Amino acid sequence: MGITATTLKVNGLDMHVVMEGAGPDVLLLHGFPDTHAIWRHQVPALAAAGFRVIAPDLRGCGLTSMPSKVSDYHLTHLVADVIALLDVLGIAKVRLVAHDWGAVIGWQLALQHPERVERYCALSVGHPSCYATGGLKQKLKGYYIALFQIPWLPERALKLCDWAPLRWLTRCSHEMDHWRAALARPGRMRAGINYYRANLGLIVPRERGCARVPVLGIYSSQDIALVEAQMTRSAQYCKAGWRYIRFDGVGHWIASEAPQQLNPVLIDFLQ
C-alpha cells in the first residue's frame, strides 16, 4: 500500500495527515519547528515492517489549520486533537511515537488516556514532572522558552539573515530546507512559538501522575535542549514498564539524524 496524504476534519481543524501501510496502527507526533516530514525515514520503514503509519501535521503546523489565539495552543487542545484524530480514523488504541512537542503531547495522552495508548516511545522529552524538576542545567538549556514569551519579536527575529538565528538555535542545518518551506507561510512561525506561550505552566514543578502503559525513552547525547536526567528519571513514573536507550553522538533531531539506529529500535518496541 502506497503513501496517502489526506485532509481530515479533526476537532474543528482541517488536519493534514500522511498514512502508509497496513496493520497495527502507529501514530507519529512531531515537534517544533517540524511537520510530519521529520518522520520521512520512519514512515516507509515502519510500513514495510507491517504497520499502518499515521503522521499528522499538528495544529498550526504544515498544512493543518492554524488557529489565531495563543490559548488555542494549550496542551488541552493539542491532546484533544489527537484523541479526535483517533476517533475519526476509528482507532481504539494506538502505538505512539513522539518527539519534542509531540512527546509532550504523547506523555499527556499516556497519562490522561491510557485506554487509547498501547505503548509509547518518547524521543528526547521525558515525563513532564521530570522536565519541570530538571534543575538549573535544564533551565539554562531551555533559555529560549523565556525568549519566546516576548510578543511578535521571536517569530520575526528567527527569519533574519536567511534564517541564521533559527539555524543557530537548532544547530540542525540538515532540516533547514524543510523548516524554511513550512515556516515561510504567513503565521506559521507564530503558531509554532504559541505552543511555548500557551504552556508556560509546564515548567512549574508538580506531580503529574504515572503512565500506565509501557514506555520506551530515547535520548541523544548531543541534545541541545534537554538534559539526560529528565529522561532517565522518568523510570519512576512508568509503572507498566520502562526501557531506556541513549544514542551517543546524535543531536536533538534523532529521527532524521540517526534513522539507521532509530528504526530497528522502534520496530522492535512496537512489535
mmCIF file of N, CA, C and O in Angstrom, residues 227-260:
data_model
loop_
_atom_site.group_PDB
_atom_site.id
_atom_site.type_symbol
_atom_site.label_atom_id
_atom_site.label_comp_id
_atom_site.label_asym_id
_atom_site.label_seq_id
_atom_site.Cartn_x
_atom_site.Cartn_y
_atom_site.Cartn_z
ATOM 1 N N VAL A 227 18.347 17.865 29.101
ATOM 2 C CA VAL A 227 19.361 17.109 29.827
ATOM 3 C C VAL A 227 18.919 15.654 29.948
ATOM 4 O O VAL A 227 17.729 15.340 29.903
ATOM 5 N N GLU A 228 19.888 14.782 30.128
ATOM 6 C CA GLU A 228 19.588 13.352 30.154
ATOM 7 C C GLU A 228 18.754 12.948 31.366
ATOM 8 O O GLU A 228 17.887 12.061 31.279
ATOM 9 N N ALA A 229 18.971 13.615 32.494
ATOM 10 C CA ALA A 229 18.281 13.215 33.722
ATOM 11 C C ALA A 229 16.770 13.326 33.607
ATOM 12 O O ALA A 229 16.035 12.540 34.217
ATOM 13 N N GLN A 230 16.265 14.304 32.825
ATOM 14 C CA GLN A 230 14.810 14.428 32.702
ATOM 15 C C GLN A 230 14.218 13.228 31.962
ATOM 16 O O GLN A 230 13.030 12.958 32.077
ATOM 17 N N MET A 231 15.059 12.501 31.233
ATOM 18 C CA MET A 231 14.581 11.259 30.609
ATOM 19 C C MET A 231 14.790 10.067 31.538
ATOM 20 O O MET A 231 13.868 9.290 31.787
ATOM 21 N N THR A 232 15.985 9.901 32.097
ATOM 22 C CA THR A 232 16.257 8.715 32.906
ATOM 23 C C THR A 232 15.407 8.678 34.169
ATOM 24 O O THR A 232 14.982 7.605 34.613
ATOM 25 N N ARG A 233 15.128 9.840 34.759
ATOM 26 C CA ARG A 233 14.304 9.878 35.971
ATOM 27 C C ARG A 233 12.843 9.532 35.682
ATOM 28 O O ARG A 233 12.065 9.287 36.610
ATOM 29 N N SER A 234 12.469 9.499 34.416
ATOM 30 C CA SER A 234 11.089 9.156 34.048
ATOM 31 C C SER A 234 10.738 7.725 34.444
ATOM 32 O O SER A 234 9.555 7.379 34.542
ATOM 33 N N ALA A 235 11.751 6.894 34.680
ATOM 34 C CA ALA A 235 11.504 5.495 35.044
ATOM 35 C C ALA A 235 10.570 5.377 36.244
ATOM 36 O O ALA A 235 9.715 4.478 36.301
ATOM 37 N N GLN A 236 10.704 6.299 37.196
ATOM 38 C CA GLN A 236 9.886 6.212 38.415
ATOM 39 C C GLN A 236 8.408 6.490 38.156
ATOM 40 O O GLN A 236 7.568 6.196 39.006
ATOM 41 N N TYR A 237 8.097 7.053 36.995
ATOM 42 C CA TYR A 237 6.707 7.363 36.651
ATOM 43 C C TYR A 237 6.131 6.398 35.626
ATOM 44 O O TYR A 237 5.052 6.641 35.094
ATOM 45 N N CYS A 238 6.835 5.306 35.363
ATOM 46 C CA CYS A 238 6.383 4.353 34.336
ATOM 47 C C CYS A 238 6.204 2.981 34.973
ATOM 48 O O CYS A 238 7.078 2.105 34.893
ATOM 49 N N LYS A 239 5.072 2.801 35.636
ATOM 50 C CA LYS A 239 4.829 1.606 36.433
ATOM 51 C C LYS A 239 4.463 0.387 35.592
ATOM 52 O O LYS A 239 4.509 -0.742 36.079
ATOM 53 N N ALA A 240 4.094 0.611 34.323
ATOM 54 C CA ALA A 240 3.705 -0.519 33.465
ATOM 55 C C ALA A 240 4.862 -1.020 32.612
ATOM 56 O O ALA A 240 4.671 -1.876 31.752
ATOM 57 N N GLY A 241 6.047 -0.485 32.851
ATOM 58 C CA GLY A 241 7.214 -0.922 32.097
ATOM 59 C C GLY A 241 7.989 0.257 31.558
ATOM 60 O O GLY A 241 7.408 1.218 31.055
ATOM 61 N N TRP A 242 9.303 0.198 31.679
ATOM 62 C CA TRP A 242 10.180 1.277 31.249
ATOM 63 C C TRP A 242 11.442 0.693 30.620
ATOM 64 O O TRP A 242 12.031 -0.252 31.154
ATOM 65 N N ARG A 243 11.828 1.247 29.500
ATOM 66 C CA ARG A 243 13.068 0.878 28.834
ATOM 67 C C ARG A 243 13.742 2.173 28.386
ATOM 68 O O ARG A 243 13.059 3.102 27.940
ATOM 69 N N TYR A 244 15.071 2.214 28.495
ATOM 70 C CA TYR A 244 15.799 3.440 28.155
ATOM 71 C C TYR A 244 16.943 3.131 27.198
ATOM 72 O O TYR A 244 17.685 2.165 27.398
ATOM 73 N N ILE A 245 17.082 3.977 26.174
ATOM 74 C CA ILE A 245 18.175 3.854 25.214
ATOM 75 C C ILE A 245 18.777 5.236 24.986
ATOM 76 O O ILE A 245 18.048 6.218 24.818
ATOM 77 N N ARG A 246 20.089 5.301 24.961
ATOM 78 C CA ARG A 246 20.811 6.546 24.673
ATOM 79 C C ARG A 246 21.585 6.376 23.374
ATOM 80 O O ARG A 246 22.306 5.389 23.199
ATOM 81 N N PHE A 247 21.425 7.332 22.483
ATOM 82 C CA PHE A 247 22.188 7.365 21.237
ATOM 83 C C PHE A 247 23.337 8.358 21.414
ATOM 84 O O PHE A 247 23.101 9.565 21.543
ATOM 85 N N ASP A 248 24.551 7.878 21.410
ATOM 86 C CA ASP A 248 25.710 8.740 21.584
ATOM 87 C C ASP A 248 26.083 9.419 20.266
ATOM 88 O O ASP A 248 25.998 8.832 19.186
ATOM 89 N N GLY A 249 26.502 10.689 20.369
ATOM 90 C CA GLY A 249 26.944 11.427 19.203
ATOM 91 C C GLY A 249 25.837 11.878 18.282
ATOM 92 O O GLY A 249 26.088 12.267 17.141
ATOM 93 N N VAL A 250 24.595 11.838 18.763
ATOM 94 C CA VAL A 250 23.429 12.207 17.961
ATOM 95 C C VAL A 250 22.781 13.444 18.580
ATOM 96 O O VAL A 250 22.723 13.576 19.802
ATOM 97 N N GLY A 251 22.281 14.346 17.730
ATOM 98 C CA GLY A 251 21.648 15.569 18.193
ATOM 99 C C GLY A 251 20.169 15.398 18.490
ATOM 100 O O GLY A 251 19.634 14.289 18.492
ATOM 101 N N HIS A 252 19.495 16.525 18.694
ATOM 102 C CA HIS A 252 18.097 16.526 19.121
ATOM 103 C C HIS A 252 17.161 15.891 18.099
ATOM 104 O O HIS A 252 16.203 15.214 18.480
ATOM 105 N N TRP A 253 17.422 16.091 16.805
ATOM 106 C CA TRP A 253 16.507 15.592 15.771
ATOM 107 C C TRP A 253 16.896 14.164 15.381
ATOM 108 O O TRP A 253 17.390 13.895 14.295
ATOM 109 N N ILE A 254 16.613 13.257 16.301
ATOM 110 C CA ILE A 254 17.033 11.858 16.183
ATOM 111 C C ILE A 254 16.464 11.206 14.928
ATOM 112 O O ILE A 254 17.143 10.442 14.238
ATOM 113 N N ALA A 255 15.202 11.496 14.610
ATOM 114 C CA ALA A 255 14.513 10.791 13.535
ATOM 115 C C ALA A 255 15.180 10.973 12.187
ATOM 116 O O ALA A 255 15.229 10.038 11.379
ATOM 117 N N SER A 256 15.704 12.168 11.941
ATOM 118 C CA SER A 256 16.346 12.408 10.646
ATOM 119 C C SER A 256 17.861 12.296 10.711
ATOM 120 O O SER A 256 18.511 12.091 9.688
ATOM 121 N N GLU A 257 18.434 12.422 11.892
ATOM 122 C CA GLU A 257 19.890 12.354 12.027
ATOM 123 C C GLU A 257 20.393 10.926 12.158
ATOM 124 O O GLU A 257 21.489 10.608 11.683
ATOM 125 N N ALA A 258 19.606 10.057 12.784
ATOM 126 C CA ALA A 258 20.080 8.691 13.035
ATOM 127 C C ALA A 258 18.996 7.651 12.754
ATOM 128 O O ALA A 258 18.714 6.793 13.590
ATOM 129 N N PRO A 259 18.369 7.685 11.570
ATOM 130 C CA PRO A 259 17.314 6.704 11.289
ATOM 131 C C PRO A 259 17.820 5.269 11.273
ATOM 132 O O PRO A 259 17.079 4.342 11.621
ATOM 133 N N GLN A 260 19.073 5.073 10.892
ATOM 134 C CA GLN A 260 19.624 3.717 10.845
ATOM 135 C C GLN A 260 19.729 3.109 12.236
ATOM 136 O O GLN A 260 19.693 1.881 12.389
#
